[in-house]
Short mmCIF file of C-alpha atoms in Angstrom, two decimals:
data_model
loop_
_atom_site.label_atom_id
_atom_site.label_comp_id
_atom_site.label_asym_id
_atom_site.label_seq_id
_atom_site.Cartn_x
_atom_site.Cartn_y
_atom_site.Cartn_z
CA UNK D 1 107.85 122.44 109.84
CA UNK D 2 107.37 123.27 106.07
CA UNK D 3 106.02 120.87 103.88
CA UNK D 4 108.78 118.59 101.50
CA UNK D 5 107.26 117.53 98.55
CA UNK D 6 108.65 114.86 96.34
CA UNK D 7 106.66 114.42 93.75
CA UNK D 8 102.84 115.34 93.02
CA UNK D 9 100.81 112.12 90.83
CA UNK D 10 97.82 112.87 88.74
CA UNK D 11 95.25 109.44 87.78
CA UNK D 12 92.92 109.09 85.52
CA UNK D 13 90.92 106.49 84.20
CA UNK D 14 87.59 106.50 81.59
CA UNK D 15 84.90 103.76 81.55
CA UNK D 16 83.58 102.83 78.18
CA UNK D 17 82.64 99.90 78.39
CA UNK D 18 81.77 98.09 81.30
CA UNK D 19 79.92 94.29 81.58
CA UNK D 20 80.67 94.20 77.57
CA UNK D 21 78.35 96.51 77.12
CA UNK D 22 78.58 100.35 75.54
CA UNK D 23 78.57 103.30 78.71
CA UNK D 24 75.83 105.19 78.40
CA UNK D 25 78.10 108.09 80.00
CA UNK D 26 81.50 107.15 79.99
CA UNK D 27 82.85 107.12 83.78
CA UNK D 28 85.87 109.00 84.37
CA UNK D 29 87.80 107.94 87.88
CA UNK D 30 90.53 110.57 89.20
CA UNK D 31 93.13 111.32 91.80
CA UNK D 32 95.86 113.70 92.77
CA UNK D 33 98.37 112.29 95.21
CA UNK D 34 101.18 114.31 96.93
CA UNK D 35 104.35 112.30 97.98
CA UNK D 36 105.97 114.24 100.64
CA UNK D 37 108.42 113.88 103.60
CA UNK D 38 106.61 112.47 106.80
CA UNK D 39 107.12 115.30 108.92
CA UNK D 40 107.19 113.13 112.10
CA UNK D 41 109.91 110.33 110.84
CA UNK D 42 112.80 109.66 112.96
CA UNK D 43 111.33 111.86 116.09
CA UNK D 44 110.61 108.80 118.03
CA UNK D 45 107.15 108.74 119.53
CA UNK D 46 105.87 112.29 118.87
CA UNK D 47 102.75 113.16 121.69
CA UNK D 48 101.52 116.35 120.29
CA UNK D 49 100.88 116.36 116.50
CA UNK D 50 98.88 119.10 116.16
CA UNK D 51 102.50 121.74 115.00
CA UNK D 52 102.92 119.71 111.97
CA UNK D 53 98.86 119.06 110.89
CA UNK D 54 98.54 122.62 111.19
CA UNK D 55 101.09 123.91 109.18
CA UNK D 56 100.91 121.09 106.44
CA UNK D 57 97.57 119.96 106.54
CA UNK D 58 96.12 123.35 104.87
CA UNK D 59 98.82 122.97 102.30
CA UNK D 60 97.86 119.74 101.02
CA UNK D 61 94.18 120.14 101.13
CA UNK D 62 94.59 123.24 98.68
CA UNK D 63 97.20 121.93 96.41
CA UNK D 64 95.00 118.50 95.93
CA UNK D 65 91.79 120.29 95.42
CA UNK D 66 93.08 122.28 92.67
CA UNK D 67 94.73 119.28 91.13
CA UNK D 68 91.55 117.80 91.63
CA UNK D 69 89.89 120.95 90.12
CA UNK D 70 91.88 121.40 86.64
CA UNK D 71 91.40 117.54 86.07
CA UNK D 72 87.73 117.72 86.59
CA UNK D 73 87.07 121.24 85.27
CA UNK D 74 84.99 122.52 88.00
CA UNK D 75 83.89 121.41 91.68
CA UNK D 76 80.60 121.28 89.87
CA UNK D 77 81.83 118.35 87.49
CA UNK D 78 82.67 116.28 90.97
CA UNK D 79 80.16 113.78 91.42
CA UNK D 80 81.55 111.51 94.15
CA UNK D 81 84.70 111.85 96.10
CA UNK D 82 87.12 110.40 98.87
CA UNK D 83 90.78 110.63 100.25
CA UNK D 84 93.36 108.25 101.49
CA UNK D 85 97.27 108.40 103.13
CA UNK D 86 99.87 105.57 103.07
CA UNK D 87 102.76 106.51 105.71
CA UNK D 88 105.81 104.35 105.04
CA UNK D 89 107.12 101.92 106.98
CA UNK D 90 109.38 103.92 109.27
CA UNK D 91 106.10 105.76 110.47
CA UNK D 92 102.58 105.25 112.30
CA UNK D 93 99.26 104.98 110.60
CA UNK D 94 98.87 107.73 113.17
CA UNK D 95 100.84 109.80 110.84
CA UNK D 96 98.82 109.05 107.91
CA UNK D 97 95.67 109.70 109.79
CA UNK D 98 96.57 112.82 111.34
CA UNK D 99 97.34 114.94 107.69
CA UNK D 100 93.58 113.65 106.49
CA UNK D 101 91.67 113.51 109.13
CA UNK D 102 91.47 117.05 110.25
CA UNK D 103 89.18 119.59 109.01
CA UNK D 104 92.03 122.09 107.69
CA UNK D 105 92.47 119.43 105.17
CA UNK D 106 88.90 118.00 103.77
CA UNK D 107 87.07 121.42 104.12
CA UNK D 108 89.14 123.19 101.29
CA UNK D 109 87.88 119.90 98.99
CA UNK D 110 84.08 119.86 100.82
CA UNK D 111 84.02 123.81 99.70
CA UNK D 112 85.26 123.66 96.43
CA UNK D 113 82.72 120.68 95.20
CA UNK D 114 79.74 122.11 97.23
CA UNK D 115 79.75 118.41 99.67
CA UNK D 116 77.77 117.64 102.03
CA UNK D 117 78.80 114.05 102.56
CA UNK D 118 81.60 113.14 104.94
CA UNK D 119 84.63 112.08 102.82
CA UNK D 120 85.14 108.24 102.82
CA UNK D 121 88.59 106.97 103.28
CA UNK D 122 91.89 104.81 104.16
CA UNK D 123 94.87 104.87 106.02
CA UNK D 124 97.44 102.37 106.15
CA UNK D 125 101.17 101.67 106.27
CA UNK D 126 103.48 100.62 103.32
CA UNK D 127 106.13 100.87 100.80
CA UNK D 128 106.95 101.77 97.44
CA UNK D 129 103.99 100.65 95.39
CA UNK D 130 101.67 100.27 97.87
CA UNK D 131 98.31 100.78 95.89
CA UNK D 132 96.66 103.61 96.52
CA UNK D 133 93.30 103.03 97.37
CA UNK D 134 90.53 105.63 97.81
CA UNK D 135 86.66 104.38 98.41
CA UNK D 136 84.57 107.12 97.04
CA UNK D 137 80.63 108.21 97.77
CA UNK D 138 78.21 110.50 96.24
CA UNK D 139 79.20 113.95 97.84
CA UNK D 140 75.70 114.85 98.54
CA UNK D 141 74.02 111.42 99.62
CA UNK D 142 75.47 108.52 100.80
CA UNK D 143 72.72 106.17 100.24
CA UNK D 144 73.63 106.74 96.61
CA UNK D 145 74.91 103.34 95.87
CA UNK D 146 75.65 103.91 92.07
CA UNK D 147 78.48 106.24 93.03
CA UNK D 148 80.61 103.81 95.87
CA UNK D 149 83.24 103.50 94.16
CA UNK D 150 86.91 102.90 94.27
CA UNK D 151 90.21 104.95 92.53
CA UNK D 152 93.16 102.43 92.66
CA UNK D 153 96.72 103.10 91.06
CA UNK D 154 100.51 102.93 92.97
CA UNK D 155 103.21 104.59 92.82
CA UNK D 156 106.09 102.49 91.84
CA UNK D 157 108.25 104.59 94.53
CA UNK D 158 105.93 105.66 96.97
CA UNK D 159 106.13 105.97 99.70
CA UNK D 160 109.90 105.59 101.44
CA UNK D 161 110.31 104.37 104.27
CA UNK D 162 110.26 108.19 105.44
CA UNK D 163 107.25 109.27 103.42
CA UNK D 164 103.53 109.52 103.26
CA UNK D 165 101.49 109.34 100.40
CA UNK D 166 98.04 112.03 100.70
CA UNK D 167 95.89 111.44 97.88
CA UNK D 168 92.21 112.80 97.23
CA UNK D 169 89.54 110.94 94.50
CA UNK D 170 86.93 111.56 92.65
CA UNK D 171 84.35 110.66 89.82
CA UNK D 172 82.65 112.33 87.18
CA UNK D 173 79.80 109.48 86.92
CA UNK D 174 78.89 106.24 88.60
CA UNK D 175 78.64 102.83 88.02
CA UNK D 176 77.74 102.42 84.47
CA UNK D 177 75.04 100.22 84.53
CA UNK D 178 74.19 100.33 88.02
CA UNK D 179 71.56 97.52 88.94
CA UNK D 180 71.30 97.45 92.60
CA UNK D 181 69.69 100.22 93.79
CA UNK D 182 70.05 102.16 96.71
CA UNK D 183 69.89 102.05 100.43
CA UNK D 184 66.64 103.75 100.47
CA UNK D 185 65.01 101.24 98.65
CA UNK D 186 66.49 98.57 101.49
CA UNK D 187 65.02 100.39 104.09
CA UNK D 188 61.50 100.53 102.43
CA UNK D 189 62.18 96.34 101.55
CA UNK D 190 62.54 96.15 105.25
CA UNK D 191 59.89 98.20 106.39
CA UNK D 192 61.75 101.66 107.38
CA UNK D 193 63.73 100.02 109.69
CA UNK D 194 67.23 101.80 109.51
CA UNK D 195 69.89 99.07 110.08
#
């Protein structure tokens, strides 16, 4: 089945001032978000998904990485990243799961920042304006604490009853004026006792 797509949303957000106090580095917050026709709506109970994740999965990962790309300016630029679905009401959070949670669709955005972190994620059910809500981590280490983050922004349409929402995130930055350290630190507090 070929991939509809409604509608592709670009966010983007900047940080100046955070706490009332001056950025030292402005943080800049992203996303790309595809609105497309759930390929598995009105089917009934579908038992093998693997037809449609093949043939739309691919597609989405590359069109949202280079959306992700041009508003960055390079993979390079990425700092911290993530990726979230919303399927609509008239379909399974198995459905939203199944276009993000397959390697044909986070290795095109693990390549093109040079990751090494697992992606970080949601998937839920909802309707038009559902926010969009993508938890983010450093792409390299996730005991970087200064880089969990969240991207949040809706859709005022999105998604139908018949839709899904696929979105990636990312940041250029972290927190600001991040205070709390790291996980590292914690496991040295507790004596190198990974919890």
């Amino acid at each position: 089945m070929t991939l509809v797509l409604r509608k592709l949303v670009t966010y983007v957000e900047d940080t100046r001032i955070e706490g009332g106090r001056q950025a030292p580095r402005p943080l800049k917050l992203f996303a790309a978000a595809a609105v497309l026709t759930n390929p598995w709506a009105g089917r009934g109970f579908v038992e093998d998904l693997k037809p449609e994740i093949h043939a739309q999965a691919p597609v989405l990962g590359e069109m949202l990485t280079a959306e992700i790309l041009r508003v960055a300016g390079s993979g390079e630029a990425v700092e911290a990243y993530g990726k979230a679905a919303i399927v609509g009401t008239s379909g399974e959070i198995e459905h939203a799961s199944a276009l993000i949670h397959t390697l044909r669709f986070g290795n095109h955005y693990r390549r093109a920042v040079g990751a090494k972190s697992y992606l970080s994620f949601t998937n839920l059910r909802g309707g038009p304006a559902t926010p969009v809500t993508i938890p983010l981590m450093d792409k390299n280490d996730e005991g970087r604490r200064s880089h969990y983050l969240t991207v949040q922004f809706s859709i005022v349409d999105a998604p139908a009853p018949d839709e899904i929402v696929v979105a990636l995130g990312a940041s250029i930055g972290g927190r600001p004026h991040h205070r709390i350290g790291d996980r590292y630190q914690d496991l040295r507090d507790l004596g190198g006792t990974d919890v």
